[in-house]
Short mmCIF file of C-alpha atoms in Angstrom, two decimals:
data_model
loop_
_atom_site.label_atom_id
_atom_site.label_comp_id
_atom_site.label_asym_id
_atom_site.label_seq_id
_atom_site.Cartn_x
_atom_site.Cartn_y
_atom_site.Cartn_z
CA GLY A 1 119.22 -72.14 -21.84
CA ILE A 2 116.25 -72.58 -19.57
CA LYS A 3 116.13 -75.24 -16.85
CA ARG A 4 113.18 -77.52 -17.55
CA PRO A 5 111.86 -80.07 -15.03
CA LEU A 6 111.53 -83.67 -16.19
CA PHE A 7 109.36 -86.34 -14.59
CA GLY A 8 107.75 -83.96 -12.12
CA GLY A 9 111.07 -82.36 -11.16
CA ALA A 10 113.04 -85.56 -10.42
CA LEU A 11 115.44 -84.50 -13.20
CA ARG A 12 116.23 -81.16 -14.78
CA VAL A 13 117.67 -80.33 -18.17
CA ARG A 14 118.84 -77.03 -19.61
CA LEU A 15 117.29 -76.45 -23.04
CA PRO A 16 117.24 -73.52 -25.45
CA PRO A 17 114.08 -71.38 -25.16
CA SER A 18 112.89 -72.64 -28.57
CA TYR A 19 112.26 -76.15 -27.17
CA ARG A 20 108.65 -76.85 -26.21
CA ASP A 21 107.11 -79.68 -24.22
CA VAL A 22 105.40 -81.98 -26.74
CA SER A 23 102.96 -83.12 -24.02
CA ASP A 24 101.33 -79.69 -24.42
CA VAL A 25 99.95 -80.88 -27.78
CA ARG A 26 100.21 -84.69 -27.79
CA GLU A 27 99.83 -87.48 -25.28
CA VAL A 28 103.25 -88.67 -24.09
CA PRO A 29 103.66 -91.87 -22.02
CA ASP A 30 104.51 -91.39 -18.33
CA HIS A 31 107.94 -92.99 -18.80
CA GLN A 32 108.94 -90.40 -21.46
CA GLU A 33 109.64 -86.69 -21.69
CA VAL A 34 109.59 -85.28 -25.23
CA TRP A 35 110.76 -81.78 -26.16
CA GLN A 36 110.97 -80.35 -29.68
CA ASP A 37 112.96 -77.41 -31.03
CA PHE A 38 110.45 -75.39 -33.02
CA LEU A 39 113.07 -73.09 -34.56
CA SER A 40 114.66 -76.03 -36.38
CA SER A 41 111.38 -77.19 -37.93
CA PRO A 42 111.38 -76.65 -41.71
CA SER A 43 107.67 -75.82 -41.97
CA PRO A 44 106.14 -72.37 -41.30
CA SER A 45 103.82 -73.92 -38.70
CA PRO A 46 106.11 -76.13 -36.57
CA SER A 47 105.27 -79.82 -36.59
CA VAL A 48 105.13 -82.03 -33.55
CA VAL A 49 105.94 -85.72 -33.44
CA GLY A 50 103.75 -87.58 -30.96
CA ALA A 51 104.73 -90.58 -28.87
CA ASN A 52 103.10 -92.89 -31.41
CA GLY A 53 104.80 -91.22 -34.39
CA ALA A 54 101.76 -89.14 -35.39
CA SER A 55 102.47 -85.54 -36.27
CA GLY A 56 100.63 -82.25 -36.41
CA SER A 57 101.10 -78.51 -36.12
CA TYR A 58 101.82 -76.76 -32.86
CA ASP A 59 99.58 -73.81 -32.07
CA GLY A 60 100.72 -73.19 -28.50
CA ARG A 61 97.77 -74.78 -26.71
CA ARG A 62 96.54 -78.25 -25.84
CA GLU A 63 93.34 -79.30 -27.59
CA GLU A 64 90.51 -80.84 -25.60
CA GLY A 65 89.89 -84.56 -25.81
CA GLY A 66 93.56 -85.56 -26.09
CA GLY A 67 93.82 -84.41 -29.69
CA GLY A 68 96.80 -82.75 -31.22
CA GLY A 69 97.52 -79.43 -32.76
CA GLY A 70 95.77 -80.30 -36.02
CA GLY A 71 97.72 -80.33 -39.23
CA SER A 72 98.61 -83.26 -41.41
CA SER A 73 100.19 -86.59 -40.63
CA ASP A 74 102.59 -86.38 -43.55
CA GLY A 75 105.68 -87.28 -41.55
CA GLY A 76 106.41 -83.70 -40.44
CA GLY A 77 108.27 -82.99 -37.24
CA ARG A 78 111.68 -83.00 -38.88
CA GLY A 79 113.04 -80.55 -36.31
CA ARG A 80 115.31 -81.54 -33.44
CA VAL A 81 113.59 -83.61 -30.77
CA LEU A 82 114.86 -84.60 -27.32
CA VAL A 83 113.32 -87.78 -25.90
CA VAL A 84 114.19 -88.83 -22.35
CA GLU A 85 112.87 -92.27 -21.44
CA ILE A 86 113.01 -94.25 -18.21
CA LEU A 87 114.11 -97.81 -18.98
CA THR A 88 114.21 -100.95 -16.85
CA TYR A 89 117.61 -101.93 -15.46
CA GLN A 90 118.98 -104.99 -17.23
CA ASP A 91 121.14 -107.43 -15.26
CA GLY A 92 124.11 -108.59 -17.30
CA VAL A 93 124.39 -105.41 -19.38
CA GLU A 94 127.46 -103.33 -18.55
CA ASP A 95 126.90 -99.59 -18.09
CA ASP A 96 129.09 -98.82 -21.11
CA ASP A 97 126.95 -101.13 -23.26
CA ALA A 98 123.52 -99.96 -22.06
CA GLY A 99 123.03 -97.39 -24.85
CA ARG A 100 123.71 -99.96 -27.57
CA PHE A 101 121.55 -102.58 -25.80
CA PHE A 102 118.48 -100.32 -25.56
CA PHE A 103 118.99 -98.88 -29.06
CA ASP A 104 119.11 -102.39 -30.54
CA ASP A 105 116.09 -103.42 -28.45
CA LEU A 106 114.11 -100.45 -29.79
CA ALA A 107 115.19 -101.15 -33.37
CA ASP A 108 114.18 -104.81 -33.00
CA ALA A 109 110.79 -103.90 -31.48
CA ASN A 110 110.13 -101.65 -34.49
CA GLY A 111 111.14 -104.31 -37.00
CA ALA A 112 114.27 -102.53 -38.26
CA ALA A 113 116.37 -104.59 -40.67
CA ALA A 114 119.54 -103.06 -39.19
CA SER A 115 120.35 -100.71 -36.34
CA PRO A 116 123.50 -98.77 -37.19
CA LEU A 117 124.55 -96.43 -34.41
CA GLY A 118 126.68 -93.63 -35.76
CA ARG A 119 128.50 -92.55 -32.63
CA LYS A 120 128.87 -93.31 -28.96
CA PHE A 121 128.84 -90.59 -26.34
CA SER A 122 129.02 -90.37 -22.60
CA ALA A 123 126.81 -88.16 -20.47
CA SER A 124 128.06 -89.21 -17.05
CA GLY A 125 127.93 -86.49 -14.44
CA THR A 126 125.45 -84.35 -16.37
CA ALA A 127 122.20 -85.46 -14.72
CA THR A 128 120.99 -84.66 -11.23
CA VAL A 129 118.56 -87.31 -10.01
CA GLY A 130 116.29 -86.66 -7.04
CA SER A 131 118.31 -83.72 -5.78
CA GLY A 132 117.31 -80.12 -5.19
CA GLU A 133 120.92 -78.99 -5.54
CA GLU A 134 122.12 -76.95 -8.50
#
């Protein structure tokens, strides 16, 4: 994989070369990093999911005026997407419960009737925050 800087280099993540920075074609909020795997996209012209859920085709360049890569808004972007988001620390939420707390909060904010979470995983020790060390 290729080391990619997140949030101006405060974090780094190793991603396969097929992942592209969605902010190259769509506006992404400052508190998010969004990367999409264009090899896993089912369409011939890879789709991109924007921060607001809009989609379009990726043509390798950013369009002027904050637009996207064109294409339709037919719910494309079915490829793998990595979203890294900075969230506000919540007093009273144990570290082990933070994933569930924020997932439920997101589901509630989007009006989901239910928020089933299929599996729980731990990523402790995999992120380097604010360090230039490898």
